[in-house]
PDB file of C-alpha atoms in Angstrom:
ATOM      1  CA  MET F 260       4.912  -4.204  17.104  1.00 92.00           C
ATOM      2  CA  LYS F 261       2.298  -6.788  17.960  1.00 91.00           C
ATOM      3  CA  ALA F 262       0.007  -6.397  20.963  1.00 94.00           C
ATOM      4  CA  ARG F 263      -1.776  -9.218  22.727  1.00 94.00           C
ATOM      5  CA  MET F 264      -5.504  -8.845  23.470  1.00 93.00           C
ATOM      6  CA  THR F 265      -8.066 -10.938  25.276  1.00 96.00           C
ATOM      7  CA  LEU F 266     -11.637 -10.634  24.011  1.00 95.00           C
ATOM      8  CA  SER F 267     -14.920 -11.842  25.436  1.00 98.00           C
ATOM      9  CA  LEU F 268     -17.267 -12.650  22.558  1.00 98.00           C
ATOM     10  CA  GLU F 269     -20.577 -14.386  22.149  1.00 99.00           C
ATOM     11  CA  GLN F 270     -19.989 -17.919  20.888  1.00 98.00           C
ATOM     12  CA  VAL F 271     -21.768 -17.195  17.617  1.00 99.00           C
ATOM     13  CA  THR F 272     -19.380 -14.277  16.998  1.00 98.00           C
ATOM     14  CA  ALA F 273     -16.314 -16.355  17.832  1.00 98.00           C
ATOM     15  CA  ASP F 274     -17.564 -19.116  15.521  1.00 98.00           C
ATOM     16  CA  TYR F 275     -18.092 -16.619  12.704  1.00 98.00           C
ATOM     17  CA  ILE F 276     -14.587 -15.182  13.046  1.00 98.00           C
ATOM     18  CA  THR F 277     -13.064 -18.657  13.177  1.00 98.00           C
ATOM     19  CA  LYS F 278     -15.008 -19.686  10.058  1.00 98.00           C
ATOM     20  CA  GLN F 279     -13.942 -16.547   8.168  1.00 98.00           C
ATOM     21  CA  ALA F 280     -10.300 -17.059   9.151  1.00 98.00           C
ATOM     22  CA  ALA F 281     -10.379 -20.681   8.010  1.00 98.00           C
ATOM     23  CA  ALA F 282     -11.990 -19.720   4.692  1.00 97.00           C
ATOM     24  CA  ALA F 283      -9.249 -17.129   4.150  1.00 96.00           C
ATOM     25  CA  GLY F 284      -6.597 -19.754   4.824  1.00 95.00           C
ATOM     26  CA  GLY F 285      -5.177 -18.056   7.885  1.00 90.00           C
ATOM     27  CA  ASN F 286      -5.502 -17.940  11.607  1.00 95.00           C
ATOM     28  CA  VAL F 287      -7.916 -15.871  13.662  1.00 97.00           C
ATOM     29  CA  SER F 288      -5.333 -13.236  14.620  1.00 96.00           C
ATOM     30  CA  ALA F 289      -4.313 -12.644  11.013  1.00 96.00           C
ATOM     31  CA  TRP F 290      -7.941 -12.459   9.856  1.00 97.00           C
ATOM     32  CA  VAL F 291      -8.945 -10.002  12.596  1.00 97.00           C
ATOM     33  CA  GLU F 292      -5.935  -7.789  11.884  1.00 96.00           C
ATOM     34  CA  ARG F 293      -6.552  -7.765   8.124  1.00 97.00           C
ATOM     35  CA  HIS F 294     -10.297  -7.173   8.562  1.00 97.00           C
ATOM     36  CA  PHE F 295      -9.851  -4.158  10.812  1.00 97.00           C
ATOM     37  CA  ARG F 296      -6.907  -2.696   8.902  1.00 98.00           C
ATOM     38  CA  GLU F 297      -9.072  -2.796   5.762  1.00 98.00           C
ATOM     39  CA  GLN F 298     -11.918  -1.170   7.700  1.00 98.00           C
ATOM     40  CA  ALA F 299      -9.573   1.556   8.951  1.00 99.00           C
ATOM     41  CA  LEU F 300      -8.424   2.199   5.371  1.00 99.00           C
ATOM     42  CA  ARG F 301     -12.034   2.461   4.156  1.00 99.00           C
ATOM     43  CA  GLU F 302     -12.783   4.956   6.945  1.00 99.00           C
ATOM     44  CA  SER F 303      -9.667   6.966   6.102  1.00 99.00           C
ATOM     45  CA  VAL F 304     -10.577   7.157   2.415  1.00 98.00           C
ATOM     46  CA  ALA F 305     -14.165   8.125   3.265  1.00 98.00           C
ATOM     47  CA  SER F 306     -12.869  10.850   5.570  1.00 98.00           C
ATOM     48  CA  TYR F 307     -10.590  12.192   2.828  1.00 96.00           C
ATOM     49  CA  VAL F 308     -13.419  12.159   0.275  1.00 96.00           C
ATOM     50  CA  GLU F 309     -15.597  14.097   2.729  1.00 97.00           C
ATOM     51  CA  TRP F 310     -12.798  16.616   3.397  1.00 96.00           C
ATOM     52  CA  ASP F 311     -12.082  17.000  -0.323  1.00 94.00           C
ATOM     53  CA  ALA F 312     -15.748  17.702  -1.036  1.00 95.00           C
ATOM     54  CA  ALA F 313     -15.786  20.331   1.724  1.00 96.00           C
ATOM     55  CA  ASN F 314     -12.639  21.998   0.316  1.00 95.00           C
ATOM     56  CA  PRO F 315     -13.222  22.412  -3.423  1.00 93.00           C
ATOM     57  CA  GLY F 316     -10.316  23.758  -5.385  1.00 95.00           C
ATOM     58  CA  TYR F 317      -7.705  22.831  -2.769  1.00 94.00           C
ATOM     59  CA  ALA F 318      -5.740  20.474  -5.031  1.00 91.00           C
ATOM     60  CA  GLU F 319      -5.748  22.926  -7.922  1.00 94.00           C
ATOM     61  CA  THR F 320      -4.623  25.800  -5.688  1.00 95.00           C
ATOM     62  CA  ALA F 321      -1.847  23.682  -4.177  1.00 95.00           C
ATOM     63  CA  ALA F 322      -0.633  22.673  -7.649  1.00 95.00           C
ATOM     64  CA  GLU F 323      -0.633  26.295  -8.795  1.00 96.00           C
ATOM     65  CA  GLU F 324       1.317  27.360  -5.697  1.00 97.00           C
ATOM     66  CA  ALA F 325       3.873  24.594  -6.289  1.00 96.00           C
ATOM     67  CA  GLU F 326       4.312  25.631  -9.919  1.00 96.00           C
ATOM     68  CA  THR F 327       4.754  29.276  -8.908  1.00 96.00           C
ATOM     69  CA  ALA F 328       7.332  28.362  -6.265  1.00 96.00           C
ATOM     70  CA  ALA F 329       9.226  26.196  -8.764  1.00 96.00           C
ATOM     71  CA  ARG F 330       9.291  29.031 -11.306  1.00 95.00           C
ATOM     72  CA  GLU F 331      10.455  31.534  -8.702  1.00 95.00           C
ATOM     73  CA  ALA F 332      13.215  29.136  -7.659  1.00 96.00           C
ATOM     74  CA  GLY F 333      14.253  28.686 -11.286  1.00 93.00           C
ATOM     75  CA  LEU F 334      13.273  25.026 -11.303  1.00 92.00           C
ATOM     76  CA  ALA F 335      10.579  25.246 -13.951  1.00 79.00           C
TER      77      ALA F 335
END
């Protein structure tokens, strides 16, 4: 679902966004949405990498538990 927003920006910022949108071949709304969705994805990946580093061995343990459960259920 789309949401409508009104922003108050410095003219130089508005000009920059407009220029970036034009260079990308789209409109301002599409550029802003894509830009911030990509930023959110980068932040999500960085958060996962940080969590993974803080939880060494988690993936291996989970895989071992899944294999054990499959064997016990007669699926492996």
